[in-house]
PDB file of C-alpha atoms in Angstrom:
ATOM      1  CA  MET A 993      -0.042  -0.012   0.009  1.00  0.00           C
ATOM      2  CA  CYS A 994       1.036   3.614   0.055  1.00  0.00           C
ATOM      3  CA  GLY A 995       0.054   5.665   3.135  1.00  0.00           C
ATOM      4  CA  ARG A 996       2.734   8.324   3.281  1.00  0.00           C
ATOM      5  CA  PHE A 997       5.249   9.724   0.810  1.00  0.00           C
ATOM      6  CA  ALA A 998       7.641  12.648   0.225  1.00  0.00           C
ATOM      7  CA  LEU A 999       8.069  15.192  -2.487  1.00  0.00           C
ATOM      8  CA  TYR A1000      10.814  17.839  -2.027  1.00  0.00           C
ATOM      9  CA  GLU A1001      11.980  18.663  -5.555  1.00  0.00           C
ATOM     10  CA  LYS A1002      12.078  22.313  -6.529  1.00  0.00           C
ATOM     11  CA  LEU A1003       9.622  23.544  -9.162  1.00  0.00           C
ATOM     12  CA  GLU A1004      12.553  24.247 -11.525  1.00  0.00           C
ATOM     13  CA  LYS A1005      13.669  20.618 -11.239  1.00  0.00           C
ATOM     14  CA  LEU A1006      10.177  19.359 -11.963  1.00  0.00           C
ATOM     15  CA  LYS A1007      10.005  21.484 -15.117  1.00  0.00           C
ATOM     16  CA  GLU A1008      13.330  20.051 -16.246  1.00  0.00           C
ATOM     17  CA  GLU A1009      12.194  16.508 -15.637  1.00  0.00           C
ATOM     18  CA  PHE A1010       8.803  17.102 -17.421  1.00  0.00           C
ATOM     19  CA  PRO A1011       9.386  19.609 -20.119  1.00  0.00           C
ATOM     20  CA  GLN A1012       6.199  18.545 -21.913  1.00  0.00           C
ATOM     21  CA  VAL A1013       4.061  19.337 -18.812  1.00  0.00           C
ATOM     22  CA  PHE A1014       2.471  22.775 -18.237  1.00  0.00           C
ATOM     23  CA  PHE A1015       3.128  23.921 -14.638  1.00  0.00           C
ATOM     24  CA  PRO A1016       0.806  26.939 -14.022  1.00  0.00           C
ATOM     25  CA  GLN A1017       1.538  29.746 -11.676  1.00  0.00           C
ATOM     26  CA  SER A1018      -1.568  28.655  -9.805  1.00  0.00           C
ATOM     27  CA  LEU A1019      -1.758  24.930  -9.513  1.00  0.00           C
ATOM     28  CA  GLY A1020      -5.034  23.004  -9.188  1.00  0.00           C
ATOM     29  CA  ASN A1021      -8.387  24.755  -8.784  1.00  0.00           C
ATOM     30  CA  ASN A1022      -9.058  28.237  -7.349  1.00  0.00           C
ATOM     31  CA  GLN A1023      -8.613  27.425  -3.696  1.00  0.00           C
ATOM     32  CA  ALA A1024      -6.009  29.517  -2.066  1.00  0.00           C
ATOM     33  CA  GLU A1025      -3.918  26.602  -0.720  1.00  0.00           C
ATOM     34  CA  ASN A1026      -3.317  25.537  -4.327  1.00  0.00           C
ATOM     35  CA  HIS A1027      -1.440  28.641  -5.276  1.00  0.00           C
ATOM     36  CA  LEU A1028       2.305  28.400  -5.381  1.00  0.00           C
ATOM     37  CA  PRO A1029       4.024  30.389  -2.591  1.00  0.00           C
ATOM     38  CA  GLU A1030       5.584  33.700  -3.297  1.00  0.00           C
ATOM     39  CA  GLY A1031       8.593  33.418  -5.566  1.00  0.00           C
ATOM     40  CA  ASN A1032       7.069  30.549  -7.609  1.00  0.00           C
ATOM     41  CA  LYS A1033       8.497  27.947  -5.233  1.00  0.00           C
ATOM     42  CA  LEU A1034       7.063  24.572  -4.310  1.00  0.00           C
ATOM     43  CA  GLU A1035       7.403  23.801  -0.597  1.00  0.00           C
ATOM     44  CA  PRO A1036       9.246  20.572   0.220  1.00  0.00           C
ATOM     45  CA  ARG A1037       7.037  17.967   2.044  1.00  0.00           C
ATOM     46  CA  TYR A1038       8.566  15.022   3.860  1.00  0.00           C
ATOM     47  CA  ASN A1039       5.505  13.386   5.365  1.00  0.00           C
ATOM     48  CA  ILE A1040       2.556  13.673   3.010  1.00  0.00           C
ATOM     49  CA  SER A1041      -0.523  11.983   4.415  1.00  0.00           C
ATOM     50  CA  PRO A1042      -4.008  11.101   3.169  1.00  0.00           C
ATOM     51  CA  GLY A1043      -6.580  13.917   3.195  1.00  0.00           C
ATOM     52  CA  THR A1044      -4.047  16.509   2.033  1.00  0.00           C
ATOM     53  CA  LYS A1045      -3.255  17.946  -1.341  1.00  0.00           C
ATOM     54  CA  VAL A1046      -0.788  16.022  -3.533  1.00  0.00           C
ATOM     55  CA  LEU A1047       0.934  17.240  -6.669  1.00  0.00           C
ATOM     56  CA  GLY A1048       0.176  15.273  -9.834  1.00  0.00           C
ATOM     57  CA  ILE A1049      -0.104  15.349 -13.641  1.00  0.00           C
ATOM     58  CA  ALA A1050      -3.117  14.701 -15.784  1.00  0.00           C
ATOM     59  CA  GLY A1051      -3.812  15.081 -19.464  1.00  0.00           C
ATOM     60  CA  ASN A1052      -3.940  13.309 -22.729  1.00  0.00           C
ATOM     61  CA  SER A1053      -2.309  13.259 -26.190  1.00  0.00           C
ATOM     62  CA  GLN A1054      -3.125  16.876 -26.560  1.00  0.00           C
ATOM     63  CA  GLY A1055      -1.149  18.039 -23.580  1.00  0.00           C
ATOM     64  CA  MET A1056      -0.369  17.383 -19.828  1.00  0.00           C
ATOM     65  CA  LYS A1057      -0.839  19.742 -16.921  1.00  0.00           C
ATOM     66  CA  ALA A1058       0.278  19.671 -13.333  1.00  0.00           C
ATOM     67  CA  GLY A1059      -2.120  20.374 -10.479  1.00  0.00           C
ATOM     68  CA  PHE A1060      -3.084  19.474  -6.942  1.00  0.00           C
ATOM     69  CA  PHE A1061      -5.446  16.609  -6.072  1.00  0.00           C
ATOM     70  CA  HIS A1062      -7.141  15.743  -2.790  1.00  0.00           C
ATOM     71  CA  TRP A1063      -5.562  12.442  -1.683  1.00  0.00           C
ATOM     72  CA  GLY A1064      -8.497  10.163  -1.063  1.00  0.00           C
ATOM     73  CA  LEU A1065     -10.878   9.522  -4.071  1.00  0.00           C
ATOM     74  CA  VAL A1066     -14.510  10.573  -3.853  1.00  0.00           C
ATOM     75  CA  PRO A1067     -16.589   8.983  -6.633  1.00  0.00           C
ATOM     76  CA  ALA A1068     -18.792  11.358  -8.549  1.00  0.00           C
ATOM     77  CA  TRP A1069     -21.892   9.431  -7.339  1.00  0.00           C
ATOM     78  CA  ALA A1070     -21.018   9.663  -3.651  1.00  0.00           C
ATOM     79  CA  ASP A1071     -23.416  11.359  -1.269  1.00  0.00           C
ATOM     80  CA  ASN A1072     -20.619  13.074   0.625  1.00  0.00           C
ATOM     81  CA  ALA A1073     -16.813  13.410   0.799  1.00  0.00           C
ATOM     82  CA  LYS A1074     -16.308  11.043   3.730  1.00  0.00           C
ATOM     83  CA  THR A1075     -15.448   8.150   1.554  1.00  0.00           C
ATOM     84  CA  SER A1076     -12.133   9.740   0.632  1.00  0.00           C
ATOM     85  CA  TYR A1077     -10.527   8.538   3.908  1.00  0.00           C
ATOM     86  CA  LYS A1078     -11.195   4.908   2.760  1.00  0.00           C
ATOM     87  CA  MET A1079     -10.036   5.350  -0.808  1.00  0.00           C
ATOM     88  CA  THR A1080      -6.415   6.528  -0.684  1.00  0.00           C
ATOM     89  CA  ASN A1081      -5.237   3.431  -2.513  1.00  0.00           C
ATOM     90  CA  ALA A1082      -6.751   1.416  -5.408  1.00  0.00           C
ATOM     91  CA  ARG A1083      -5.736  -2.218  -6.117  1.00  0.00           C
ATOM     92  CA  ALA A1084      -4.450  -2.707  -9.662  1.00  0.00           C
ATOM     93  CA  GLU A1085      -6.081  -6.134  -9.770  1.00  0.00           C
ATOM     94  CA  THR A1086      -9.590  -4.810  -9.361  1.00  0.00           C
ATOM     95  CA  LEU A1087      -9.412  -1.333 -11.008  1.00  0.00           C
ATOM     96  CA  GLY A1088     -11.394  -2.378 -14.037  1.00  0.00           C
ATOM     97  CA  THR A1089     -14.248  -4.029 -12.116  1.00  0.00           C
ATOM     98  CA  LYS A1090     -14.855  -2.063  -8.996  1.00  0.00           C
ATOM     99  CA  LYS A1091     -17.734   0.488  -9.272  1.00  0.00           C
ATOM    100  CA  SER A1092     -15.728   3.176  -7.537  1.00  0.00           C
ATOM    101  CA  TYR A1093     -12.763   3.016  -9.915  1.00  0.00           C
ATOM    102  CA  HIS A1094     -13.621   1.430 -13.295  1.00  0.00           C
ATOM    103  CA  ARG A1095     -14.761   4.654 -14.988  1.00  0.00           C
ATOM    104  CA  ALA A1096     -11.780   6.641 -13.764  1.00  0.00           C
ATOM    105  CA  PHE A1097      -9.493   3.790 -14.843  1.00  0.00           C
ATOM    106  CA  GLU A1098     -10.907   4.114 -18.361  1.00  0.00           C
ATOM    107  CA  GLN A1099     -11.144   7.939 -18.646  1.00  0.00           C
ATOM    108  CA  ARG A1100      -9.293   9.737 -15.768  1.00  0.00           C
ATOM    109  CA  ARG A1101      -5.831   8.481 -15.212  1.00  0.00           C
ATOM    110  CA  CYS A1102      -3.109  10.627 -13.622  1.00  0.00           C
ATOM    111  CA  VAL A1103       0.254  10.338 -11.907  1.00  0.00           C
ATOM    112  CA  ILE A1104       1.307  11.576  -8.490  1.00  0.00           C
ATOM    113  CA  LEU A1105       4.886  12.846  -8.108  1.00  0.00           C
ATOM    114  CA  ALA A1106       7.230  11.684  -5.361  1.00  0.00           C
ATOM    115  CA  ASN A1107      10.815  11.308  -4.229  1.00  0.00           C
ATOM    116  CA  GLY A1108       9.990   8.314  -2.094  1.00  0.00           C
ATOM    117  CA  PHE A1109       7.364   6.605   0.001  1.00  0.00           C
ATOM    118  CA  PHE A1110       7.202   5.099   3.465  1.00  0.00           C
ATOM    119  CA  GLU A1111       6.229   1.624   4.562  1.00  0.00           C
ATOM    120  CA  TRP A1112       6.207  -0.086   7.884  1.00  0.00           C
ATOM    121  CA  LEU A1113       7.885  -3.464   8.631  1.00  0.00           C
ATOM    122  CA  ARG A1114       5.972  -5.449  11.239  1.00  0.00           C
ATOM    123  CA  ALA A1115       8.237  -6.946  13.866  1.00  0.00           C
ATOM    124  CA  ASP A1116       7.906  -8.426  17.414  1.00  0.00           C
ATOM    125  CA  SER A1117       8.892  -5.025  18.794  1.00  0.00           C
ATOM    126  CA  GLY A1118       6.229  -3.140  16.702  1.00  0.00           C
ATOM    127  CA  LYS A1119       6.181  -1.524  13.308  1.00  0.00           C
ATOM    128  CA  ALA A1120       9.440  -0.008  12.000  1.00  0.00           C
ATOM    129  CA  PRO A1121       9.170   2.713   9.195  1.00  0.00           C
ATOM    130  CA  TYR A1122      11.250   2.464   6.101  1.00  0.00           C
ATOM    131  CA  PHE A1123      11.791   5.007   3.284  1.00  0.00           C
ATOM    132  CA  ILE A1124      11.684   3.568  -0.255  1.00  0.00           C
ATOM    133  CA  GLY A1125      12.760   5.324  -3.409  1.00  0.00           C
ATOM    134  CA  LEU A1126      14.957   5.240  -6.515  1.00  0.00           C
ATOM    135  CA  PRO A1127      18.767   5.515  -6.197  1.00  0.00           C
ATOM    136  CA  ASN A1128      19.945   9.045  -5.403  1.00  0.00           C
ATOM    137  CA  HIS A1129      16.365   9.955  -4.265  1.00  0.00           C
ATOM    138  CA  SER A1130      15.454  10.496  -7.864  1.00  0.00           C
ATOM    139  CA  LEU A1131      12.042  11.862  -8.726  1.00  0.00           C
ATOM    140  CA  PHE A1132       9.426   9.295  -9.917  1.00  0.00           C
ATOM    141  CA  ALA A1133       5.743   9.143 -10.692  1.00  0.00           C
ATOM    142  CA  MET A1134       3.098   6.871  -9.149  1.00  0.00           C
ATOM    143  CA  ALA A1135       0.152   5.677 -11.252  1.00  0.00           C
ATOM    144  CA  ALA A1136      -3.209   6.960  -9.988  1.00  0.00           C
ATOM    145  CA  VAL A1137      -6.762   7.719 -10.985  1.00  0.00           C
ATOM    146  CA  TRP A1138      -8.764  10.827 -10.330  1.00  0.00           C
ATOM    147  CA  GLU A1139     -12.451  11.925 -10.019  1.00  0.00           C
ATOM    148  CA  ARG A1140     -14.447  15.151 -10.001  1.00  0.00           C
ATOM    149  CA  TRP A1141     -17.086  15.487  -7.291  1.00  0.00           C
ATOM    150  CA  LEU A1142     -19.476  18.268  -6.622  1.00  0.00           C
ATOM    151  CA  GLY A1143     -20.990  18.901  -3.156  1.00  0.00           C
ATOM    152  CA  PRO A1144     -20.342  20.430   0.339  1.00  0.00           C
ATOM    153  CA  VAL A1145     -16.933  19.335   1.543  1.00  0.00           C
ATOM    154  CA  ALA A1146     -17.923  20.274   5.140  1.00  0.00           C
ATOM    155  CA  GLU A1147     -21.307  20.864   6.852  1.00  0.00           C
ATOM    156  CA  SER A1148     -23.004  24.162   6.064  1.00  0.00           C
ATOM    157  CA  GLU A1149     -20.670  24.789   3.139  1.00  0.00           C
ATOM    158  CA  GLN A1150     -21.866  25.646  -0.343  1.00  0.00           C
ATOM    159  CA  PRO A1151     -21.263  22.981  -3.017  1.00  0.00           C
ATOM    160  CA  GLN A1152     -17.816  23.087  -4.454  1.00  0.00           C
ATOM    161  CA  GLU A1153     -15.721  21.002  -6.844  1.00  0.00           C
ATOM    162  CA  LEU A1154     -13.348  18.475  -5.320  1.00  0.00           C
ATOM    163  CA  ILE A1155     -10.720  16.857  -7.514  1.00  0.00           C
ATOM    164  CA  SER A1156      -9.577  13.759  -5.778  1.00  0.00           C
ATOM    165  CA  THR A1157      -7.311  10.759  -6.405  1.00  0.00           C
ATOM    166  CA  SER A1158      -6.300   7.198  -5.370  1.00  0.00           C
ATOM    167  CA  ILE A1159      -2.776   5.907  -5.720  1.00  0.00           C
ATOM    168  CA  ILE A1160      -2.701   2.496  -7.493  1.00  0.00           C
ATOM    169  CA  THR A1161      -0.920  -0.345  -5.678  1.00  0.00           C
ATOM    170  CA  THR A1162       0.114  -3.858  -6.807  1.00  0.00           C
ATOM    171  CA  GLU A1163       2.038  -6.804  -5.351  1.00  0.00           C
ATOM    172  CA  ALA A1164       5.439  -5.993  -4.084  1.00  0.00           C
ATOM    173  CA  SER A1165       8.602  -6.451  -6.108  1.00  0.00           C
ATOM    174  CA  ASP A1166      11.190  -9.029  -4.878  1.00  0.00           C
ATOM    175  CA  GLN A1167      13.231  -6.289  -3.276  1.00  0.00           C
ATOM    176  CA  MET A1168      10.184  -4.685  -1.594  1.00  0.00           C
ATOM    177  CA  ALA A1169       8.483  -7.943  -0.412  1.00  0.00           C
ATOM    178  CA  PRO A1170      10.505  -8.339   2.801  1.00  0.00           C
ATOM    179  CA  ILE A1171       9.070  -4.910   4.044  1.00  0.00           C
ATOM    180  CA  HIS A1172       5.466  -5.169   2.808  1.00  0.00           C
ATOM    181  CA  HIS A1173       3.472  -7.268   0.355  1.00  0.00           C
ATOM    182  CA  ARG A1174       2.029  -4.239  -1.522  1.00  0.00           C
ATOM    183  CA  MET A1175       3.659  -1.190  -3.203  1.00  0.00           C
ATOM    184  CA  PRO A1176       2.650   1.673  -5.481  1.00  0.00           C
ATOM    185  CA  ILE A1177       2.965   1.464  -9.283  1.00  0.00           C
ATOM    186  CA  LEU A1178       6.242   3.299 -10.050  1.00  0.00           C
ATOM    187  CA  LEU A1179       6.282   4.522 -13.662  1.00  0.00           C
ATOM    188  CA  ARG A1180       9.263   4.995 -15.919  1.00  0.00           C
ATOM    189  CA  PRO A1181       9.385   8.325 -17.862  1.00  0.00           C
ATOM    190  CA  GLN A1182       8.417   6.668 -21.072  1.00  0.00           C
ATOM    191  CA  GLN A1183       5.345   5.081 -19.462  1.00  0.00           C
ATOM    192  CA  ILE A1184       3.764   8.279 -18.173  1.00  0.00           C
ATOM    193  CA  GLN A1185       2.332   9.684 -21.313  1.00  0.00           C
ATOM    194  CA  ALA A1186       0.945   6.236 -22.300  1.00  0.00           C
ATOM    195  CA  TRP A1187      -0.721   5.858 -18.982  1.00  0.00           C
ATOM    196  CA  LEU A1188      -2.352   9.310 -19.214  1.00  0.00           C
ATOM    197  CA  TYR A1189      -3.578   8.864 -22.788  1.00  0.00           C
ATOM    198  CA  GLU A1190      -7.185   7.633 -22.591  1.00  0.00           C
ATOM    199  CA  GLY A1191      -6.824   6.117 -26.054  1.00  0.00           C
ATOM    200  CA  TYR A1192      -4.111   3.761 -24.936  1.00  0.00           C
ATOM    201  CA  GLN A1193      -5.530   0.252 -25.636  1.00  0.00           C
ATOM    202  CA  HIS A1194      -3.968  -1.762 -22.755  1.00  0.00           C
ATOM    203  CA  PRO A1195      -3.276   0.415 -19.651  1.00  0.00           C
ATOM    204  CA  GLU A1196      -3.375  -2.667 -17.464  1.00  0.00           C
ATOM    205  CA  GLU A1197      -0.093  -3.767 -18.977  1.00  0.00           C
ATOM    206  CA  ILE A1198       1.628  -0.864 -17.133  1.00  0.00           C
ATOM    207  CA  LEU A1199       0.340  -1.978 -13.803  1.00  0.00           C
ATOM    208  CA  LYS A1200       3.263  -4.218 -12.810  1.00  0.00           C
ATOM    209  CA  PRO A1201       5.630  -4.228  -9.819  1.00  0.00           C
ATOM    210  CA  TYR A1202       8.672  -1.979 -10.396  1.00  0.00           C
ATOM    211  CA  SER A1203      11.442  -4.168 -11.731  1.00  0.00           C
ATOM    212  CA  GLY A1204      14.286  -1.588 -11.294  1.00  0.00           C
ATOM    213  CA  GLN A1205      16.584  -1.039  -8.381  1.00  0.00           C
ATOM    214  CA  LEU A1206      15.088   0.529  -5.237  1.00  0.00           C
ATOM    215  CA  GLU A1207      16.818   2.214  -2.301  1.00  0.00           C
ATOM    216  CA  ILE A1208      15.353   1.050   1.009  1.00  0.00           C
ATOM    217  CA  PHE A1209      16.422   2.023   4.463  1.00  0.00           C
ATOM    218  CA  PRO A1210      14.988   2.425   7.921  1.00  0.00           C
ATOM    219  CA  VAL A1211      14.046   5.902   9.270  1.00  0.00           C
ATOM    220  CA  SER A1212      12.969   7.587  12.505  1.00  0.00           C
ATOM    221  CA  ALA A1213       9.685   6.600  14.066  1.00  0.00           C
ATOM    222  CA  ARG A1214       8.918  10.342  14.178  1.00  0.00           C
ATOM    223  CA  VAL A1215       7.312   9.727  10.688  1.00  0.00           C
ATOM    224  CA  ASN A1216       4.611   7.738  12.406  1.00  0.00           C
ATOM    225  CA  SER A1217       2.843  11.002  13.250  1.00  0.00           C
ATOM    226  CA  SER A1218       1.589  13.021  10.299  1.00  0.00           C
ATOM    227  CA  ARG A1219       2.224  16.134  12.433  1.00  0.00           C
ATOM    228  CA  ASN A1220       5.937  15.745  12.135  1.00  0.00           C
ATOM    229  CA  HIS A1221       7.753  17.304   9.175  1.00  0.00           C
ATOM    230  CA  GLY A1222      11.268  18.012   8.005  1.00  0.00           C
ATOM    231  CA  PRO A1223      14.172  16.504   6.097  1.00  0.00           C
ATOM    232  CA  ASP A1224      15.243  14.506   9.106  1.00  0.00           C
ATOM    233  CA  LEU A1225      12.371  12.131   8.482  1.00  0.00           C
ATOM    234  CA  ILE A1226      14.110  10.681   5.490  1.00  0.00           C
ATOM    235  CA  ASN A1227      17.557  10.353   7.095  1.00  0.00           C
ATOM    236  CA  PRO A1228      18.797   6.798   7.242  1.00  0.00           C
ATOM    237  CA  LEU A1229      18.546   5.299  10.725  1.00  0.00           C
ATOM    238  CA  CYS A1230      21.596   3.569  12.062  1.00  0.00           C
ATOM    239  CA  LEU A1231      20.520   0.167  13.462  1.00  0.00           C
TER     240      LEU A1231
END
């Protein structure tokens, strides 16, 4: 699964990595928290949790655009937004058949950007957090789906548009399996445009465990609380 991750690349680096993607001055919808801070900088985030805004890319063969998504998918037919807390991850094996996801899988695919994600190893002494990413903490994209929902996000609020997402998971790679039996779908650069293009005939072929080398190491238990932030959360822990 994927319950926490980190993204700390500067906006300039994102633009270099994805030159074909439009990064607007104001990302996402018109909500104030989606605007880039003064100076056109993207704030580093080392402990991104469900229910918050996550940076991703959506689009098609005509173009791709970056924006923020609410992490926790709310289906268009849902009565309220409370389902988002249960739908942070979508299983690759059932994307095409589950009512909550099959339409988004066909028409509304996206990717979520990250430098790494956290997973917890169960042991006799409790659960120990690990940070998992590519060598040198390189930027990568996680396959996801998105939905558009209209309604009051909180009681007494006027209806508003909520763009939400679920990160897709699959069975763990051989390297990841000792830590956890599930992992997000990590996409290689050449796979991203194919995944986003709704005319792509076999998107399920992309939904495979990552076969490349991963960098995995234990980190501080401070990451267990979503209230904790800072670069120290991804420092390797000496065992």
